[in-house]
Coordinates of C-alpha atoms and ligand atoms in Angstrom, one line a residue:
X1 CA 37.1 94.8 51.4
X2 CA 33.6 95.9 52.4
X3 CA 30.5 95.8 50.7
X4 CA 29.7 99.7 49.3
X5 CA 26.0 99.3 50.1
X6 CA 25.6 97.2 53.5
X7 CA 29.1 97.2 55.1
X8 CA 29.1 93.6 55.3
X9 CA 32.7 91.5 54.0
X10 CA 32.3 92.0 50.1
X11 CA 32.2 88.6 48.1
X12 CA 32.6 90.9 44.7
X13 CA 35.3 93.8 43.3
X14 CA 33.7 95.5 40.4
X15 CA 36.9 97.7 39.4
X16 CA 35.1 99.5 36.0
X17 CA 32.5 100.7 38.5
X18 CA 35.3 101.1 41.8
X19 CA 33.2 99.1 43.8
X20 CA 32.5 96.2 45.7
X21 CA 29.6 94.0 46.7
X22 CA 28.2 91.4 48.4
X23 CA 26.4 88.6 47.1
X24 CA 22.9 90.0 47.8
X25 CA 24.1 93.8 47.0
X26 CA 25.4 92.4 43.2
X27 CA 22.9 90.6 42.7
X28 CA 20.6 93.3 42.9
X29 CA 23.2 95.9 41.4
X30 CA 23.3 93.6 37.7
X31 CA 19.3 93.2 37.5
X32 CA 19.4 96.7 37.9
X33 CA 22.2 97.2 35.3
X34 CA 20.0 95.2 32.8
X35 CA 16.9 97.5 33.8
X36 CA 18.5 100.0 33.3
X37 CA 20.1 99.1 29.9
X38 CA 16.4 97.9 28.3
X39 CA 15.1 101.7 29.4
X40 CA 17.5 103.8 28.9
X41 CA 18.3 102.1 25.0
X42 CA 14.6 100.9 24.5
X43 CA 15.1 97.9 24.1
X44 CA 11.7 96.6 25.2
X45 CA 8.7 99.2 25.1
X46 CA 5.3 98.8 26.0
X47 CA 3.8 96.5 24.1
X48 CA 6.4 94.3 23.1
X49 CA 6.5 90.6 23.3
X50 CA 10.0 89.9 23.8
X51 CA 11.1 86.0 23.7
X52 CA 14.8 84.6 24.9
X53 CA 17.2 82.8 22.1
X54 CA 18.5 80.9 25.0
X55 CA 21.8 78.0 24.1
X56 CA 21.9 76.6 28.0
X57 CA 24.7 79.0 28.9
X58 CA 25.2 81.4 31.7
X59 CA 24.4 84.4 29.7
X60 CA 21.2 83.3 28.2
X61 CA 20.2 81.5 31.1
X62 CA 20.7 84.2 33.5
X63 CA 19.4 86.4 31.1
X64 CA 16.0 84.5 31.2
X65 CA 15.7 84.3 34.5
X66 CA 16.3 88.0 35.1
X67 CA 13.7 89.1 32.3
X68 CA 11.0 86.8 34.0
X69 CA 12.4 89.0 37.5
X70 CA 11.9 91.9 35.8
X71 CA 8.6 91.2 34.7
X72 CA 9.4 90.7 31.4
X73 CA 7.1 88.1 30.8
X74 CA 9.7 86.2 28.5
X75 CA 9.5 82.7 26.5
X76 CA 12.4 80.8 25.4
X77 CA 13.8 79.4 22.0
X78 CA 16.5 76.5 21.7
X79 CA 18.0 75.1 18.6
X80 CA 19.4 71.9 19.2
X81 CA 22.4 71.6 16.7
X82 CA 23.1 68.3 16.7
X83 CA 26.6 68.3 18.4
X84 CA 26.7 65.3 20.7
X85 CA 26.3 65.2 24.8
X86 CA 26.9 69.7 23.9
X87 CA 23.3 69.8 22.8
X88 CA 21.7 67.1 25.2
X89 CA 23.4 68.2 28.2
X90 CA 22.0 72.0 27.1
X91 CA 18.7 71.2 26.5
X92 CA 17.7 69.7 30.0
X93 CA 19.7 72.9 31.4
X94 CA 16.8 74.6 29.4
X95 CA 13.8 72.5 30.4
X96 CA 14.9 72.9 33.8
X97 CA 15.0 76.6 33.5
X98 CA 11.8 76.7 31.5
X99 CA 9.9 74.5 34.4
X100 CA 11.4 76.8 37.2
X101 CA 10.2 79.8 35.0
X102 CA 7.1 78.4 34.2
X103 CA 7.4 79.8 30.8
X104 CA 7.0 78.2 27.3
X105 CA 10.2 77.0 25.5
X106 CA 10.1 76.5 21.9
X107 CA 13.0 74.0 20.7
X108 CA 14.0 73.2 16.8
X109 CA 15.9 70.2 16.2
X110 CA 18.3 70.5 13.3
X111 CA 18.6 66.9 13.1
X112 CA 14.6 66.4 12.4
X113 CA 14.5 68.6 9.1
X114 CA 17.7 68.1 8.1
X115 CA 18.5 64.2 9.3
X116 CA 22.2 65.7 9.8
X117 CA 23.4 67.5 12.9
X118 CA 25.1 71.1 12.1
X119 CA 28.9 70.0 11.4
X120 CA 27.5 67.1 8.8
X121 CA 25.2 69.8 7.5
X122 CA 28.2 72.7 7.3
X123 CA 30.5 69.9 5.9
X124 CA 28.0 69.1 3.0
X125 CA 27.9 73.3 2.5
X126 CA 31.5 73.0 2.3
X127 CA 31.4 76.0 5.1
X128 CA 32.9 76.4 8.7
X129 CA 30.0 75.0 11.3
X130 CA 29.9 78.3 12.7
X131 CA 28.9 80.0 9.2
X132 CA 26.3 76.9 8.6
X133 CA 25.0 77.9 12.6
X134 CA 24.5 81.1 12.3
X135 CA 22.4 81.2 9.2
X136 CA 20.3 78.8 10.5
X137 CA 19.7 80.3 14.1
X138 CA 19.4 83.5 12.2
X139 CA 16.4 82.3 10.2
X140 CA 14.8 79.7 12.7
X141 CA 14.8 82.6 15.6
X142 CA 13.2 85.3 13.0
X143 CA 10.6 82.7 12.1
X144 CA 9.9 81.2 15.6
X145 CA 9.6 85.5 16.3
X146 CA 7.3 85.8 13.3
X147 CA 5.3 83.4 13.3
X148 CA 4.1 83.1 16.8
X149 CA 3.5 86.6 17.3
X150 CA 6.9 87.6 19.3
X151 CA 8.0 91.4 18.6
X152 CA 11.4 91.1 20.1
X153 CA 13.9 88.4 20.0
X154 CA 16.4 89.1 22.7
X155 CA 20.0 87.6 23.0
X156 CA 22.5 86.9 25.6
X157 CA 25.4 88.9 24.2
X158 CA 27.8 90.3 26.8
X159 CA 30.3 92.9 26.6
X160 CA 33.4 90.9 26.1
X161 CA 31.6 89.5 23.2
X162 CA 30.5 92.7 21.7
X163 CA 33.7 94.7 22.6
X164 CA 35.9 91.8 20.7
X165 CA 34.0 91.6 17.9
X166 CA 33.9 95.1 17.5
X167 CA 37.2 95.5 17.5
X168 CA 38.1 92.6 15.3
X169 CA 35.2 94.7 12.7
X170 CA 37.3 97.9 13.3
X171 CA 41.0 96.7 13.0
X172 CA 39.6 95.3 9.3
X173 CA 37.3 97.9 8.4
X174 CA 34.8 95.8 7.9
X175 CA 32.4 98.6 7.1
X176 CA 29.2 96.8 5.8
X177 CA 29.3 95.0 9.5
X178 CA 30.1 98.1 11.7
X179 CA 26.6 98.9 12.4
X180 CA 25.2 95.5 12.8
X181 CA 27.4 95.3 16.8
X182 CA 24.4 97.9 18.4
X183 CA 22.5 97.1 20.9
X184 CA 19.0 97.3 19.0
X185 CA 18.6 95.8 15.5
X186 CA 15.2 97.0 14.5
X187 CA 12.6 94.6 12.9
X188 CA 10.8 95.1 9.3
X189 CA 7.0 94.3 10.4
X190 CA 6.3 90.5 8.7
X191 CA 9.8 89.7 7.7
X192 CA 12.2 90.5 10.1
X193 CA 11.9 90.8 14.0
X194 CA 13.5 93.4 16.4
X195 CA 17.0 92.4 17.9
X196 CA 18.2 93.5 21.4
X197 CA 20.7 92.8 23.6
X198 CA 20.0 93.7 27.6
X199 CA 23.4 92.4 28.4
X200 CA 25.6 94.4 26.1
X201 CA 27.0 96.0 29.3
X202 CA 27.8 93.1 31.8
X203 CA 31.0 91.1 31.5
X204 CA 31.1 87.5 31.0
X205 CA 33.3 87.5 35.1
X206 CA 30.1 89.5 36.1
X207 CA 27.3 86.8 34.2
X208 CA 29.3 83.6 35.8
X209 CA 29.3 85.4 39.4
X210 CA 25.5 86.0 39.3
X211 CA 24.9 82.6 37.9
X212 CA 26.3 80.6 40.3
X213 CA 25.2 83.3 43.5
X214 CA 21.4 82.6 42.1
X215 CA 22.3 78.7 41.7
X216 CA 21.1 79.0 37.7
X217 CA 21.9 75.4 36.8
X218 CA 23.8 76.4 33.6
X219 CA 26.5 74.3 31.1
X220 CA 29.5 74.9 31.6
X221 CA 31.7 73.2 28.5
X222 CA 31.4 75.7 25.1
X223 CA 30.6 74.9 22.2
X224 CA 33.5 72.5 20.7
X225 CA 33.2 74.7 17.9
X226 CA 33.7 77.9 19.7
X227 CA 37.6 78.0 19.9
X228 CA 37.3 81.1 17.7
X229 CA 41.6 81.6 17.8
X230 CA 41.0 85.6 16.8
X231 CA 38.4 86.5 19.0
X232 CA 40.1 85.1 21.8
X233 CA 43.3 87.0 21.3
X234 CA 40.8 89.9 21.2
X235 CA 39.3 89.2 24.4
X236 CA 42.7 89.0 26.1
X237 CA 44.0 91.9 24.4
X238 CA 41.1 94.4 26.1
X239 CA 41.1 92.5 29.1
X240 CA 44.5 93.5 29.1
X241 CA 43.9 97.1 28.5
X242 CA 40.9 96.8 31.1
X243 CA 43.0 95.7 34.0
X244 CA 45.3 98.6 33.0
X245 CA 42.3 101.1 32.9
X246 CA 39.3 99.5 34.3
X247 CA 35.9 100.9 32.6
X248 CA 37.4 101.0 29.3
X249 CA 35.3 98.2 27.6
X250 CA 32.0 100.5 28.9
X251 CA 33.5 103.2 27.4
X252 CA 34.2 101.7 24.1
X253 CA 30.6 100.2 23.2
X254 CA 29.2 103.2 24.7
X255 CA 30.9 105.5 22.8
X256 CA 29.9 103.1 20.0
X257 CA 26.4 103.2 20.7
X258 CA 26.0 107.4 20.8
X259 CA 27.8 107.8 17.3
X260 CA 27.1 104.5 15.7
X261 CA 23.2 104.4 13.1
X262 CA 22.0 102.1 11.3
X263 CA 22.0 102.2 7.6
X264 CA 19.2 101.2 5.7
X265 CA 20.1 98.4 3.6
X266 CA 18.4 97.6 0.1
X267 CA 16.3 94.5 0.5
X268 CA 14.4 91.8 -1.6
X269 CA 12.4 89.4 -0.1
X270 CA 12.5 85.9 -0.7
X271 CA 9.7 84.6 -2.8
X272 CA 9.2 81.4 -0.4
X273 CA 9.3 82.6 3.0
X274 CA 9.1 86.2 2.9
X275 CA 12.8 86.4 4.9
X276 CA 15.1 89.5 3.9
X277 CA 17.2 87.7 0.8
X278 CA 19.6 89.7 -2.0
X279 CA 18.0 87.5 -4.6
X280 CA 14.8 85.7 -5.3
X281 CA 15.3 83.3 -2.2
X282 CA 17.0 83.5 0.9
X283 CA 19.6 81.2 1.8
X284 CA 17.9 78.6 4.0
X285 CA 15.3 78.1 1.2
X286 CA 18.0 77.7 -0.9
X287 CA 19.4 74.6 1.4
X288 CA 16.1 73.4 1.7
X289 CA 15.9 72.9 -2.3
X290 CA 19.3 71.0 -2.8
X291 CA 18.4 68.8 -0.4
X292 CA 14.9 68.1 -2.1
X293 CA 13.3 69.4 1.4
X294 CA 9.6 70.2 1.1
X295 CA 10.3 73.1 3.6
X296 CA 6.9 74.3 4.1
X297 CA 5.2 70.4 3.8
X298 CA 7.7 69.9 6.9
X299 CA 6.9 72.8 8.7
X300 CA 3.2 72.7 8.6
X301 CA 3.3 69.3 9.6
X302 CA 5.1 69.9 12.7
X303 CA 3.4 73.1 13.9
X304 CA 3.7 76.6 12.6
X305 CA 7.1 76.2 12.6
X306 CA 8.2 72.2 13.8
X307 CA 8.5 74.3 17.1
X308 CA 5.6 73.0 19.2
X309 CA 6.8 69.5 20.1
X310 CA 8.3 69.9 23.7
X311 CA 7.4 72.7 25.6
X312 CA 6.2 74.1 28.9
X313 CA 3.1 76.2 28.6
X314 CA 2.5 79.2 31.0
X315 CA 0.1 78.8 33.7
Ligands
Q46_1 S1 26.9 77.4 18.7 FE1 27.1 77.5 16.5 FE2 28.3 79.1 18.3 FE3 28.8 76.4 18.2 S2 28.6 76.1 16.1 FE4 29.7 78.0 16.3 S3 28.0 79.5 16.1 S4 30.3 78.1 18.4 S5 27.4 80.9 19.3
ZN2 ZN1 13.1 81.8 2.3

């Protein structure tokens, strides 16, 4: 197999797009992809100041350095969960990114305000670690946004993700959720910040190929907690129907995207912290109260938001 653009012995077969690359060639084909995807969807506009929620994996990593490519002046944020050699090994994956980069990475320890890592933490919620995780990299990445001035926090979701959980939101109707898969959340100015997702049309095969051709020094052990049984079956089930029609995960999420809007829920905000709640707090200031945190005493203490301890400033 040759290489579409240069001739040369192809290292790559991209069937959705019936093609086939080389090394060089792909590598210039998915920065373009993502270009293309942040126009074309405006996902960053003049203006913005995006930063990376980056978890020391190929997608976030790569996604980092192809932003800084761009010239999407991009900074990083980590959350170290607490989950053994997972969250050690990750976090010099990151530094060594952020030192290449020569950007500024921002890193919250769960550990330090909560002197529990996030299982012990989800266990003493009596809910799943990935429930407990998510609320808290929800709120820490908005405030971290917020806070230091950041108008767009942008993810590493790729489109196996985004196409299986999809799916698993249509097969269950879960209607309140159906909206939330776009590729651009938008913001409320001073309480919530802009979501987008530049990868939501590049497939996880696609993110571990350009990873290794650009030597991004990534982790390759998941999450222990990640062994998500239904969204696995999910993945293998349109993988299945991808190989049998190649191009049909594009064509779901972007027929998704042209008829999908975004509804306008009702919000409060919480009285503490100012983050989108349904009552008269949100739910991490709620956490922060039962176990007697002085959430603000903490966080003023250790920057504007315990963020500023390690981290590489731009020069
Ligand atoms: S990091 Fe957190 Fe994921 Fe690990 S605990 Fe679950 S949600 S699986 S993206
Ligand atoms: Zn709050």
């Amino acid at each position: 197999m040759k290489c579409r653009v240069c001739g040369q012995p192809a290292n790559i077969n991209l069937k959705a797009y019936n093609t086939a690359l080389c090394a060089e060639d792909f590598i210039s084909f998915l920065e373009n992809r993502v270009l293309h995807t942040i126009k074309k969807y405006h996902l960053i506009e003049d203006g913005d100041i995006p930063v990376v929620a980056v978890s020391g994996g190929k997608d976030s990593l790569s996604l980092w350095h192809i932003m800084n490519k761009l010239g999407y002046g991009a900074d990083g944020i980590y959350i170290h969960l607490g989950i053994g050699e997972y969250s050690d090994i990750s976090l010099t994956k990151i530094q060594h990114m952020a030192d290449t980069l020569k950007r500024k990475v921002y890193i919250f320890n769960v550990h330090d305000l909560f002197r529990k890592g996030i299982d012990e933490l989800a266990r003493a919620m009596r809910r799943p670690p990935c429930s407990a995780c998510g609320m808290v990299k929800r709120y820490i990445m908005n405030r971290v946004c917020i806070d230091k001035g950041y108008t767009v926090l942008v993810t590493g979701h790729n489109i196996d993700d985004e196409a299986s959980a999809l799916f698993g939101n249509l097969l269950y109707w879960k209607r309140e959720y159906l909206w939330k898969k776009n590729m651009v959340l938008h913001g409320i100015e001073g309480h919530l910040s802009k979501k987008v997702k530049p990868l939501f049309l590049c497939s996880e095969r696609e993110m571990a190929a350009y990873a290794i051709l650009c030597n991004i020094d990534y982790i390759y052990e998941e999450c222990p907690f990640s062994v998500d049984a239904k969204s696995l079956v999910y993945k293998g089930m349109l993988n299945k129907l991808e190989e049998l029609s190649p191009g049909t995960k594009i064509r779901f999420l972007k027929g998704y995207v042209k008829m999908v809007k975004e509804e306008v829920e009702e919000r409060d905000y919480c009285a503490i912290c100012g983050y989108p709640s349904y009552g008269g707090k949100c739910n991490f200031c709620r956490l922060l109260e039962r176990f007697k945190i002085q959430g603000n005493i903490y966080f003023e203490e250790h920057g504007a938001c315990n963020l500023d301890s390690p981290q590489r400033m731009v020069t």
